[in-house]
Coordinates of N, CA, C and O in Angstrom, one line a residue:
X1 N -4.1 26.5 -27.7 CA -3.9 25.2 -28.3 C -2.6 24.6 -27.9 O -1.6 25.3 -27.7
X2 N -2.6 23.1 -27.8 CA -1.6 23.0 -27.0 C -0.8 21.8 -28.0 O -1.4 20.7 -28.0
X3 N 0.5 21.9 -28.8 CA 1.8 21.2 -29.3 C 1.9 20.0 -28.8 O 2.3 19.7 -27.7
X4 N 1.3 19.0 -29.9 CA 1.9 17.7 -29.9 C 2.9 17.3 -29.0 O 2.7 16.6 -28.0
X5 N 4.1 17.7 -29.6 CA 5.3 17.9 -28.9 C 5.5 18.2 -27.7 O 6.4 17.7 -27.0
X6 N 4.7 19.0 -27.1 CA 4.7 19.5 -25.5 C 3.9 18.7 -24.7 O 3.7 18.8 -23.5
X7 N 3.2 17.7 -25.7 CA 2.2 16.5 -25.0 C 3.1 15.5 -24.6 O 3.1 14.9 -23.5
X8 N 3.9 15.4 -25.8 CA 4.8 13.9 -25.6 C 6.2 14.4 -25.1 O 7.0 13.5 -25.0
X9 N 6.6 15.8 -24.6 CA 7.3 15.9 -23.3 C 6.7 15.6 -22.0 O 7.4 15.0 -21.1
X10 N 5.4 16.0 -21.8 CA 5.0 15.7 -20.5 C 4.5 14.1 -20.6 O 4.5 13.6 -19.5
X11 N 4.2 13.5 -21.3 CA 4.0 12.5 -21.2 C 4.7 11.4 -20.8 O 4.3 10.4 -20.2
X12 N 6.3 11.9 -21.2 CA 7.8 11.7 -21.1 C 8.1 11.6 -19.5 O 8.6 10.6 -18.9
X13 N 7.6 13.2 -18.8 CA 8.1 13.7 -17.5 C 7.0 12.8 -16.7 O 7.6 12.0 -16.0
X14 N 5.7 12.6 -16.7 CA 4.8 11.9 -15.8 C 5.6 10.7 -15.2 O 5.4 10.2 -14.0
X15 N 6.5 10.1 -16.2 CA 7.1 9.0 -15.9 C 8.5 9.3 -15.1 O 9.1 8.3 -14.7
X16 N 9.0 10.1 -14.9 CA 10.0 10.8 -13.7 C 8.9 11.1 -12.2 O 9.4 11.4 -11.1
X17 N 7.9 11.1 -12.2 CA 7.4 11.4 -10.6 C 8.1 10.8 -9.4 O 8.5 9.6 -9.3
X18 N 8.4 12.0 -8.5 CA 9.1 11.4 -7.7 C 8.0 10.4 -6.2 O 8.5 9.5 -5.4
X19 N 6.7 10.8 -6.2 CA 5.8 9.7 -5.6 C 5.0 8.9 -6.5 O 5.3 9.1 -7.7
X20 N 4.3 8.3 -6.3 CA 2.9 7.2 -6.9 C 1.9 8.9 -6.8 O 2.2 9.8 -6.0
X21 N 1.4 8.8 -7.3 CA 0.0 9.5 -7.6 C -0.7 8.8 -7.0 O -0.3 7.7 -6.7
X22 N -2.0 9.1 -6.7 CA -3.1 8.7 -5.7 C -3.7 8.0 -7.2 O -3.5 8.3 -8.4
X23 N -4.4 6.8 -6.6 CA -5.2 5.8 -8.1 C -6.7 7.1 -8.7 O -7.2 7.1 -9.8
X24 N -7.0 7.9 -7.8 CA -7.9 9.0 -8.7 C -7.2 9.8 -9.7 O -7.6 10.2 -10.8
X25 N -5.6 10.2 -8.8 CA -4.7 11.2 -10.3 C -4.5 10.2 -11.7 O -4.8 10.4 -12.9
X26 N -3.7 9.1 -11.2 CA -3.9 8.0 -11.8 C -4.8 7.7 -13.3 O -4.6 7.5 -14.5
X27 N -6.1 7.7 -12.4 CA -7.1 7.2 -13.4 C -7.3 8.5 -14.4 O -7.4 8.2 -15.6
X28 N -7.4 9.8 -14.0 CA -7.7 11.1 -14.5 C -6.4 10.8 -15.7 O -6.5 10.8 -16.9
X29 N -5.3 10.7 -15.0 CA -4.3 11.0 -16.3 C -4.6 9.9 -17.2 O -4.6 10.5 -18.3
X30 N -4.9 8.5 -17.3 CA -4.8 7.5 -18.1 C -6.1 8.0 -18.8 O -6.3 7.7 -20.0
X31 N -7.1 8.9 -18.1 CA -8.4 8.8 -18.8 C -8.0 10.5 -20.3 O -8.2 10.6 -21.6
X32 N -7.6 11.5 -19.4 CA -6.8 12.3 -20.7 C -6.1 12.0 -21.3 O -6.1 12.9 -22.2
X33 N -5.1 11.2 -21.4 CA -4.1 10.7 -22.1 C -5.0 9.8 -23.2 O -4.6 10.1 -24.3
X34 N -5.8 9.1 -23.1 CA -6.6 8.1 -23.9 C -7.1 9.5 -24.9 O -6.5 10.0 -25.8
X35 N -8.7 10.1 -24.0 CA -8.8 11.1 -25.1 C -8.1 11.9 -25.9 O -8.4 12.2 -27.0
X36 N -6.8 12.4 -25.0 CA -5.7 13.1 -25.9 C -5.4 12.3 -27.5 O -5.4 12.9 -28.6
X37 N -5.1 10.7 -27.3 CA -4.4 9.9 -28.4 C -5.7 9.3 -29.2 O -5.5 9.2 -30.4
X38 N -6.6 9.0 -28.8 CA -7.7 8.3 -29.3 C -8.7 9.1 -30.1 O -8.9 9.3 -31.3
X39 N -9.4 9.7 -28.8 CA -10.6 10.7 -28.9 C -11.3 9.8 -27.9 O -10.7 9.1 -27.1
X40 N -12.7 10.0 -28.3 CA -14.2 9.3 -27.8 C -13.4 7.9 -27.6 O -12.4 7.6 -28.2
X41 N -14.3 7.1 -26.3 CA -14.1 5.8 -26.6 C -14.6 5.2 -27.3 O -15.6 5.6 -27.9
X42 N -14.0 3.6 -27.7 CA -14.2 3.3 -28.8 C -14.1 1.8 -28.6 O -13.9 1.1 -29.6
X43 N -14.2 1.4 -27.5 CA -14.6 -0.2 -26.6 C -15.4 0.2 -26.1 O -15.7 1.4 -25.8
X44 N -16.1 -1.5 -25.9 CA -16.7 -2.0 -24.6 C -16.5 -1.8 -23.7 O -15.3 -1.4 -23.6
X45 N -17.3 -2.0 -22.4 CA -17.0 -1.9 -20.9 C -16.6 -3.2 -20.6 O -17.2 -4.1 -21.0
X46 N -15.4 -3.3 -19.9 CA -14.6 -4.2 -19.3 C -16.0 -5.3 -18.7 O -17.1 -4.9 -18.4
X47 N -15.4 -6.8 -18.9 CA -16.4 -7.4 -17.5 C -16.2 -7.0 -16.4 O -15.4 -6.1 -16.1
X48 N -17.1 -8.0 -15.2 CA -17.6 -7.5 -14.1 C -16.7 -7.5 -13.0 O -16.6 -6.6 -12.1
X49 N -16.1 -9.0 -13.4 CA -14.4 -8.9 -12.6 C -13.5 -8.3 -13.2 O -12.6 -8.4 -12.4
X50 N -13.1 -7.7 -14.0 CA -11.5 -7.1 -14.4 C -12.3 -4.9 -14.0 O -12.7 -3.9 -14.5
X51 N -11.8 -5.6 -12.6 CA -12.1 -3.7 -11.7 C -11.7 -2.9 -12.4 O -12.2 -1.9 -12.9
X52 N -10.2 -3.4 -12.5 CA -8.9 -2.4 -12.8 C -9.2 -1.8 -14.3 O -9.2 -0.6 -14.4
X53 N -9.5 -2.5 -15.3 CA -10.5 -2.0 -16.6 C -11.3 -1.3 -16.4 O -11.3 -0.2 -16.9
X54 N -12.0 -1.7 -15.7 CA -14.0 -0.9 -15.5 C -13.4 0.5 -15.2 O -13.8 1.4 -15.9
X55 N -12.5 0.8 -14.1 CA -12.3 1.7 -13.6 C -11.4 2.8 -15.1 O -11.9 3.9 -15.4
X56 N -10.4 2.4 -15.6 CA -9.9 3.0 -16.2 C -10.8 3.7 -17.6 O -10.6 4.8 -18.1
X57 N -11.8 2.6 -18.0 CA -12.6 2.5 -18.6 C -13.7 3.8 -18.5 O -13.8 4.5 -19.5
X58 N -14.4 3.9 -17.1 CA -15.4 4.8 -17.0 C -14.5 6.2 -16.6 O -15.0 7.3 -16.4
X59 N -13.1 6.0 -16.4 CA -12.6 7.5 -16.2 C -12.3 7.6 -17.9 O -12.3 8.8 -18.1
X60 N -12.1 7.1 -19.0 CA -12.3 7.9 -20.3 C -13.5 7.9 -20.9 O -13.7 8.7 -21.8
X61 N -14.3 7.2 -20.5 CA -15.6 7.4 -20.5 C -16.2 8.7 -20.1 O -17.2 9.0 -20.7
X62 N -15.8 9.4 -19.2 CA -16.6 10.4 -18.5 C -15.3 11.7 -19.2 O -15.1 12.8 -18.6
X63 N -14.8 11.5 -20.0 CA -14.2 12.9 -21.4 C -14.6 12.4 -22.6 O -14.0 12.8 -23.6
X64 N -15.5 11.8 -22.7 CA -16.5 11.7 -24.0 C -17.1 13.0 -24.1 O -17.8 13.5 -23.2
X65 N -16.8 13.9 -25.4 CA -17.1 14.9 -26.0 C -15.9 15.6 -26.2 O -15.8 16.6 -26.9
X66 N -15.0 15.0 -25.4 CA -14.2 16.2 -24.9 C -12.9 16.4 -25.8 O -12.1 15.5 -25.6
X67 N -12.5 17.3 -26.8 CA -11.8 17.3 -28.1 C -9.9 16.9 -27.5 O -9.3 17.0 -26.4
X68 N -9.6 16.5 -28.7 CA -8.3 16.1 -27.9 C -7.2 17.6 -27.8 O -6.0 17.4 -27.4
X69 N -7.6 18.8 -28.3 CA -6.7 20.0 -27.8 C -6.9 19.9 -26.2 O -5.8 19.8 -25.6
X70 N -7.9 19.9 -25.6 CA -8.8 19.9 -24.1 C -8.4 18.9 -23.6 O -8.3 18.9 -22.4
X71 N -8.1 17.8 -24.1 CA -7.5 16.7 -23.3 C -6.4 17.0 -23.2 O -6.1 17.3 -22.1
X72 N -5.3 17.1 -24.2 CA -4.0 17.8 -24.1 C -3.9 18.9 -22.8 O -3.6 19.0 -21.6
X73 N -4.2 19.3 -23.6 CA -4.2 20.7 -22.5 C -4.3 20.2 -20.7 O -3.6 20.4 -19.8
X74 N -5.4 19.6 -20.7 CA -5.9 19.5 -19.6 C -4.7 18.4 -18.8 O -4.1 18.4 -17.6
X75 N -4.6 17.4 -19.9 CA -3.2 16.5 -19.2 C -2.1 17.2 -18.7 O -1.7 16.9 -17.6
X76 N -1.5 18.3 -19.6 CA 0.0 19.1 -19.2 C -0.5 20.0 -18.1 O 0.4 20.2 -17.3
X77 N -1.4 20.5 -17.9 CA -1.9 20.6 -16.3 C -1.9 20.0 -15.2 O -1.6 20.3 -14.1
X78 N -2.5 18.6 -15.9 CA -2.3 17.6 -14.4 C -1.1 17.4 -14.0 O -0.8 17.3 -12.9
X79 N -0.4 17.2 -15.1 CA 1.0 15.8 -15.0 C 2.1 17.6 -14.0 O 3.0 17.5 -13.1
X80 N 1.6 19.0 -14.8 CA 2.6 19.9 -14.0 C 1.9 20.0 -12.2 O 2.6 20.2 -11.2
X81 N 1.1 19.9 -12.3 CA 0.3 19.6 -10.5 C 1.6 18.7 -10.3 O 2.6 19.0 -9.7
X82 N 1.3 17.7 -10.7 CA 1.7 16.4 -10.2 C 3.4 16.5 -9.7 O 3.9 16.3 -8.6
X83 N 4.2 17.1 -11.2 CA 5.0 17.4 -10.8 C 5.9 18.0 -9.2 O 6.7 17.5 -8.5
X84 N 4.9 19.7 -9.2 CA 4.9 20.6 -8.2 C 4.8 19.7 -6.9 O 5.5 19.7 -5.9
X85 N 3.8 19.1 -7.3 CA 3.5 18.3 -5.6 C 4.7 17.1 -5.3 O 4.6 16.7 -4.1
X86 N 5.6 16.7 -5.8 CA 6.2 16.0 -6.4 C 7.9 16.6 -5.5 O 8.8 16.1 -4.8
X87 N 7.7 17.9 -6.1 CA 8.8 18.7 -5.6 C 8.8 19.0 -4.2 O 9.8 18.7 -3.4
X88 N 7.8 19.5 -3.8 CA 7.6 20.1 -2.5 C 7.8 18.3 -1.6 O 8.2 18.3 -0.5
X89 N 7.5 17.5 -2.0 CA 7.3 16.1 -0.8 C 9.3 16.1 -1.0 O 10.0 16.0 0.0
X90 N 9.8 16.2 -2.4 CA 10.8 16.0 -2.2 C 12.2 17.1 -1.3 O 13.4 16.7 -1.1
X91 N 11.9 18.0 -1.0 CA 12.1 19.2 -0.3 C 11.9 18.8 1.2 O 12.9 18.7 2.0
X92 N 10.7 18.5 1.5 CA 10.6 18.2 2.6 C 11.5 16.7 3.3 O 12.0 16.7 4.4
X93 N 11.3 15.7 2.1 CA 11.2 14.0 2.7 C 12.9 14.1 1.7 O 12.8 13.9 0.5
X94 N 14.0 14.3 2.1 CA 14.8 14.3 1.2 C 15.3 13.0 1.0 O 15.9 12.7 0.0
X95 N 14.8 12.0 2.2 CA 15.7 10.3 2.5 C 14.2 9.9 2.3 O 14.0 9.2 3.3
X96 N 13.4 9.9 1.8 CA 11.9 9.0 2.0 C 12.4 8.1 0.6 O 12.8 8.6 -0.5
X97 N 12.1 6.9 0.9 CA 12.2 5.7 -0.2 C 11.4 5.8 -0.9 O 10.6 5.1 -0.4
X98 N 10.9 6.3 -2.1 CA 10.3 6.8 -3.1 C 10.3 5.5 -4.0 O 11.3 4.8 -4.2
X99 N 9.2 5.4 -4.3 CA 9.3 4.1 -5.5 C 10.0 4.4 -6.6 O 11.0 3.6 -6.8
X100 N 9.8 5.6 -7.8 CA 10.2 5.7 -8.7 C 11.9 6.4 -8.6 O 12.6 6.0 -9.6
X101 N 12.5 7.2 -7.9 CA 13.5 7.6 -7.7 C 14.7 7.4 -6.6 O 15.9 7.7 -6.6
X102 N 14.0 6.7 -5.7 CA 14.8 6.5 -4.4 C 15.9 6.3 -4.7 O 16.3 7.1 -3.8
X103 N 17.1 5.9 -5.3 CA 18.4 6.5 -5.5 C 18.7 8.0 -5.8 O 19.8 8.4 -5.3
X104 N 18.0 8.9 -6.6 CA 18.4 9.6 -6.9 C 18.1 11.3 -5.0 O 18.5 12.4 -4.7
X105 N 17.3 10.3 -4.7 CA 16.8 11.2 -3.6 C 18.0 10.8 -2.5 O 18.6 11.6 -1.8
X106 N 18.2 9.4 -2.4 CA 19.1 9.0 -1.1 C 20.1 8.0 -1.7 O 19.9 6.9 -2.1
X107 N 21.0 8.5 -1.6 CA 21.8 7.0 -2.4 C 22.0 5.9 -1.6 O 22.3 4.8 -2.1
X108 N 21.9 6.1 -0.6 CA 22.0 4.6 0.6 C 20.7 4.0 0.0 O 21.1 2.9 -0.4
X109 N 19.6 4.0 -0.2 CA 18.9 3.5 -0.3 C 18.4 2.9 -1.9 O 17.4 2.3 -2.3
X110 N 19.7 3.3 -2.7 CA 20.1 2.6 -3.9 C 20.7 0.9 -3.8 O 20.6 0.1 -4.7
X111 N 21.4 0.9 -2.2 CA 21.7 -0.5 -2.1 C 21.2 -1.4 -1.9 O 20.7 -1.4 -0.8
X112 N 21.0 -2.7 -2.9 CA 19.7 -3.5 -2.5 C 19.7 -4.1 -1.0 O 18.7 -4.1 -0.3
X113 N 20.9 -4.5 -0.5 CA 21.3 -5.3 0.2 C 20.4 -3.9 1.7 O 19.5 -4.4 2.5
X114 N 20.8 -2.5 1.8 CA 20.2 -1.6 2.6 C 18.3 -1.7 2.0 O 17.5 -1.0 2.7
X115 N 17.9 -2.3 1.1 CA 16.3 -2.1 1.2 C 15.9 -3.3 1.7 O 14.8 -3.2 2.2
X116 N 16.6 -4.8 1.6 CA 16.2 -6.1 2.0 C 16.2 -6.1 3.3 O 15.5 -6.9 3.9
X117 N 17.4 -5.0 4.0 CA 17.0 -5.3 5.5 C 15.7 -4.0 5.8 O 14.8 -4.3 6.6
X118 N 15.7 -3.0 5.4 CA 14.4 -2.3 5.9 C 13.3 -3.1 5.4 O 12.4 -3.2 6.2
X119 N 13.3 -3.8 4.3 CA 12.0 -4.5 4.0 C 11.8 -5.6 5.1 O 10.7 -5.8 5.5
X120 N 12.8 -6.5 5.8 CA 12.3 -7.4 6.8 C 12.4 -7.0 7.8 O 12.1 -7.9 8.6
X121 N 12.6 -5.8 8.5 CA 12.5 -4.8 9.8 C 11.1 -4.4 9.5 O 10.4 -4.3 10.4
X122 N 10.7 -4.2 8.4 CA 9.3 -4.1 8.6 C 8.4 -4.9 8.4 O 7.4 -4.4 8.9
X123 N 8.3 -5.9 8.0 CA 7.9 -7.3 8.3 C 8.0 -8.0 9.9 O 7.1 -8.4 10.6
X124 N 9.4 -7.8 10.2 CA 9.2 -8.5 11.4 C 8.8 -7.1 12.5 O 9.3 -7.3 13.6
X125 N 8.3 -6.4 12.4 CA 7.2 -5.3 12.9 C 6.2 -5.7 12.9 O 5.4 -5.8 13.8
X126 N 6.1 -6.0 11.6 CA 4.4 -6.0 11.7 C 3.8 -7.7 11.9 O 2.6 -7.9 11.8
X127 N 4.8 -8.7 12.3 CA 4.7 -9.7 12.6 C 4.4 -10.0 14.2 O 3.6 -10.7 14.8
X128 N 5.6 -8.8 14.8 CA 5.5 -8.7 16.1 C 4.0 -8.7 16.6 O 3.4 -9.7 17.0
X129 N 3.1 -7.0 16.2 CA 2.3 -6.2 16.5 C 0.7 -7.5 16.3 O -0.3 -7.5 17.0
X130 N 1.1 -8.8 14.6 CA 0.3 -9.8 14.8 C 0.3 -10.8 15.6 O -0.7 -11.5 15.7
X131 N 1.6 -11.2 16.5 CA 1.5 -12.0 17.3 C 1.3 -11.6 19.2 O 1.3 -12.4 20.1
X132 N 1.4 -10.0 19.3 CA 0.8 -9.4 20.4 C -0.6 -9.7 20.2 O -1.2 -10.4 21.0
X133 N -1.1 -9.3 19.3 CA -2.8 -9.1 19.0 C -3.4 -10.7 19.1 O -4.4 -10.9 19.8
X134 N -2.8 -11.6 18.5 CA -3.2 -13.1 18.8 C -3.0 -13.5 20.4 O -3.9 -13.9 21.1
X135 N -1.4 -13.4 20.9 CA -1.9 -13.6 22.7 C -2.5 -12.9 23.0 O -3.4 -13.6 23.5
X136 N -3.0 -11.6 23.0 CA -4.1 -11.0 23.6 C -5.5 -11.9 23.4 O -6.2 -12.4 24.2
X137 N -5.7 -11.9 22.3 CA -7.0 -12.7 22.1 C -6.9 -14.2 22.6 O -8.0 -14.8 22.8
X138 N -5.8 -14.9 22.8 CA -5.2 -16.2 23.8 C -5.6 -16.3 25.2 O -6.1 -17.1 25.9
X139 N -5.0 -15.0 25.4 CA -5.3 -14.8 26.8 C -6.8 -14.5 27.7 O -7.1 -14.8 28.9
X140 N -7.4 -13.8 26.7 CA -8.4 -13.3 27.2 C -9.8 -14.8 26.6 O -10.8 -14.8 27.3
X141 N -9.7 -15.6 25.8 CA -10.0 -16.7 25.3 C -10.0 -17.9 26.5 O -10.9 -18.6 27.0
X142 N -8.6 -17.8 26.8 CA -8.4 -18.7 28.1 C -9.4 -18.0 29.4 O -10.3 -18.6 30.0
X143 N -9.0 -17.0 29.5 CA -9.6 -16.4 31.1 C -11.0 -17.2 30.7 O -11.3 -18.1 31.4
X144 N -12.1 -16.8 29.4 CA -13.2 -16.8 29.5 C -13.6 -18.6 29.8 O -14.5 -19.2 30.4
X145 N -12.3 -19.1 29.1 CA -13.0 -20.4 28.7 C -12.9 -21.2 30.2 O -13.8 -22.1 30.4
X146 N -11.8 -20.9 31.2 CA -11.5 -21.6 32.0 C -11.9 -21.3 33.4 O -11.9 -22.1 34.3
X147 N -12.4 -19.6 33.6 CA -12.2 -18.8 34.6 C -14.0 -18.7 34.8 O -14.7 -19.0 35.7
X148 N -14.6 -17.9 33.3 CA -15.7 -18.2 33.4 C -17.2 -18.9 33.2 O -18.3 -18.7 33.5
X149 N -16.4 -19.7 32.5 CA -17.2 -21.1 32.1 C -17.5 -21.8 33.5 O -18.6 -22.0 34.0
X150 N -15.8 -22.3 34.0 CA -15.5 -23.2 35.3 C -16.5 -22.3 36.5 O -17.1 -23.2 37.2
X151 N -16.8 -21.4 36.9 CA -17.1 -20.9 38.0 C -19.0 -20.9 37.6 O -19.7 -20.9 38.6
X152 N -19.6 -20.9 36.3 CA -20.6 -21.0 36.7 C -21.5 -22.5 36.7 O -22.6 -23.0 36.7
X153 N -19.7 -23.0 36.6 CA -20.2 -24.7 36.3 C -20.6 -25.0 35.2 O -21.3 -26.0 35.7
X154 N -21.0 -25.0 33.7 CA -21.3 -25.5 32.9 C -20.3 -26.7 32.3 O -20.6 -27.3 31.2
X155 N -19.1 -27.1 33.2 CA -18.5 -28.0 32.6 C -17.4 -28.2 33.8 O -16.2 -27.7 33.9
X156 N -18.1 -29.1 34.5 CA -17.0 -29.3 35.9 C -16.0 -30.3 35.7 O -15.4 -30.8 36.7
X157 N -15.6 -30.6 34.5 CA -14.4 -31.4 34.4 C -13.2 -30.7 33.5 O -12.1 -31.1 33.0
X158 N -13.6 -29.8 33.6 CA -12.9 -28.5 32.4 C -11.5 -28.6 33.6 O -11.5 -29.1 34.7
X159 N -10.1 -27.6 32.6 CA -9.2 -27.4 33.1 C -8.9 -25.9 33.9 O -9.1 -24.7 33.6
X160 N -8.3 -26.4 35.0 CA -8.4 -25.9 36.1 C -7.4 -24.4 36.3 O -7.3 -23.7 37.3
X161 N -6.8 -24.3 35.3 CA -6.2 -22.6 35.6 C -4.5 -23.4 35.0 O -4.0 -24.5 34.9
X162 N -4.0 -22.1 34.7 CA -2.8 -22.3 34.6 C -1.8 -23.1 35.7 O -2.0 -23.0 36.9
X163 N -0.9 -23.7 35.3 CA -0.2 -24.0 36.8 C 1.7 -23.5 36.9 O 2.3 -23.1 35.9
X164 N 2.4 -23.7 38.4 CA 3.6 -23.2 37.7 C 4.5 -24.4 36.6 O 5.5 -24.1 36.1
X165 N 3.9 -25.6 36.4 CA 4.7 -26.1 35.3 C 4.5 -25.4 34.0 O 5.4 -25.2 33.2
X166 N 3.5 -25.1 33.9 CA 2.9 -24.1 32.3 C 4.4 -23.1 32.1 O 5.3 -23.0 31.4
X167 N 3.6 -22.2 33.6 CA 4.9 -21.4 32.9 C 6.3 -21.6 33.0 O 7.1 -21.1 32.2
X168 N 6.7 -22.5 34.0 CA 8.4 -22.9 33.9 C 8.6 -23.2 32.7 O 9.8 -23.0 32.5
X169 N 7.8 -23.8 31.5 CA 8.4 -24.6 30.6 C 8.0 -23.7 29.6 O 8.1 -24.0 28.4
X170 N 7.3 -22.2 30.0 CA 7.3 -21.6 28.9 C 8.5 -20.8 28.3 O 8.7 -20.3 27.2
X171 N 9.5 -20.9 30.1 CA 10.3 -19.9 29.4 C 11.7 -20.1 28.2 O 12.2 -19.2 27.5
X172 N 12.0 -21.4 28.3 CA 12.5 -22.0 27.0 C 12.1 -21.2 25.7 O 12.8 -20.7 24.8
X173 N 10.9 -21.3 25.7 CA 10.5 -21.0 24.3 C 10.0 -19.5 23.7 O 9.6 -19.2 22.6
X174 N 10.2 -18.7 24.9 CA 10.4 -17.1 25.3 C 11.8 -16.9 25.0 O 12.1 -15.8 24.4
X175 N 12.8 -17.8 25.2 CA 14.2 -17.4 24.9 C 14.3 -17.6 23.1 O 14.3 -16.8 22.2
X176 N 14.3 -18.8 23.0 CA 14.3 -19.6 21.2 C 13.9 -18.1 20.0 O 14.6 -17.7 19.1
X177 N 12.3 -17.8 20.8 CA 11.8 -16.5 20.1 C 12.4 -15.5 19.9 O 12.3 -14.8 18.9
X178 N 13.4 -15.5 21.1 CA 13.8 -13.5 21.5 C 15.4 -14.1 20.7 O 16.1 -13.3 20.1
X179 N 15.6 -15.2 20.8 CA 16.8 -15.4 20.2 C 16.7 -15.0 18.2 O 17.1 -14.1 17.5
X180 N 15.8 -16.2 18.1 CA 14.9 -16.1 16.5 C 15.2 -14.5 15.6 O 15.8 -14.2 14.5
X181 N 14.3 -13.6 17.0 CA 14.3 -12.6 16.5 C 15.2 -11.4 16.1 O 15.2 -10.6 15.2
X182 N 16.0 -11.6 17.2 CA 17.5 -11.1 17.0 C 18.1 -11.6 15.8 O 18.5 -10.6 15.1
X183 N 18.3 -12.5 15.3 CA 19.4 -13.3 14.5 C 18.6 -12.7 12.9 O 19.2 -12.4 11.9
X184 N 17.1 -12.7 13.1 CA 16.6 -11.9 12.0 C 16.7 -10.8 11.9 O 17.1 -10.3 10.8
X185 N 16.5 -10.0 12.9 CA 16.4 -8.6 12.6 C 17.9 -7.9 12.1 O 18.0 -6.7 11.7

């Protein structure tokens, strides 16, 4: 049988994790924690849009029967998993930006001023990787529209290929970019 008290320590500690929990550990703990404090459910099912209810909803739904010693119990189980696993990532990842602790793991990364620039180094990454993927599809858009359209003739007034004014005047705006992105990054 498992102490009140040793419920509302770990219930205490779940909130020290040093990662996010996967939304299945997630849902499992909100759904024993409910039967631990409540028992049986004792609402309705969420409507059809509010997911995030339905979901929380049908995980205390499915420990209907289930007495609140056994939910106890079964929570200070999960939440010590959670911990363990918790430990070992922290062992391994000692500088990983952790949502819930990341000062206490790295203290550089306690400085806001050090997360605002990794936060837009990764933005302007993933900005990059979307504006490679758009010229590609530019490029290959043009070849079709100009190269294979024009050659089987379906539109003999169409435009005729790139020329070197195109690109002389592109490279202005190849510099502005590379400049742009320097000054951000």
């Amino acid at each position: 049988m498992t102490s009140q008290e040793e419920f509302d320590q770990y219930a205490e500690k779940v909130k020290t994790l040093t990662t996010k929990p996967s939304d299945d550990d997630l849902l499992i703990l909100y759904g024993l924690f409910k039967q631990a404090t409540v028992g049986d459910i004792d609402t309705s099912r969420p409507g059809m849009l509010d997911f995030k209810g339905k979901a929380k909803w049908d995980a205390w739904k499915n420990l209907e029967g289930k007495s609140k010693d056994e939910a106890r119990a079964d929570y200070i189980t999960k939440v010590k998993q959670l911990l363990e696993e918790g430990d070992v990532l922290a062992k391994l990842l000692p500088c990983a930006p952790y949502k819930f602790s990341s000062a206490q793991l790295c203290p550089c990364l306690h400085n806001p001023n050090v997360l605002t620039k990794l936060q837009s180094q990764l933005k302007n990454i993933i900005i990059a990787w979307l504006s490679l993927v758009s010229l590609g599809i530019l490029v290959l858009l043009s070849w079709i529209f100009v190269y294979v359209i024009h050659q089987r003739g379906w539109c003999p007034d169409t435009w005729k290929g790139f020329s070197a004014a195109a690109i002389k005047d592109l490279w202005p705006v190849i510099k502005l970019s590379v400049s742009s992105g320097i000054m951000i990054w």
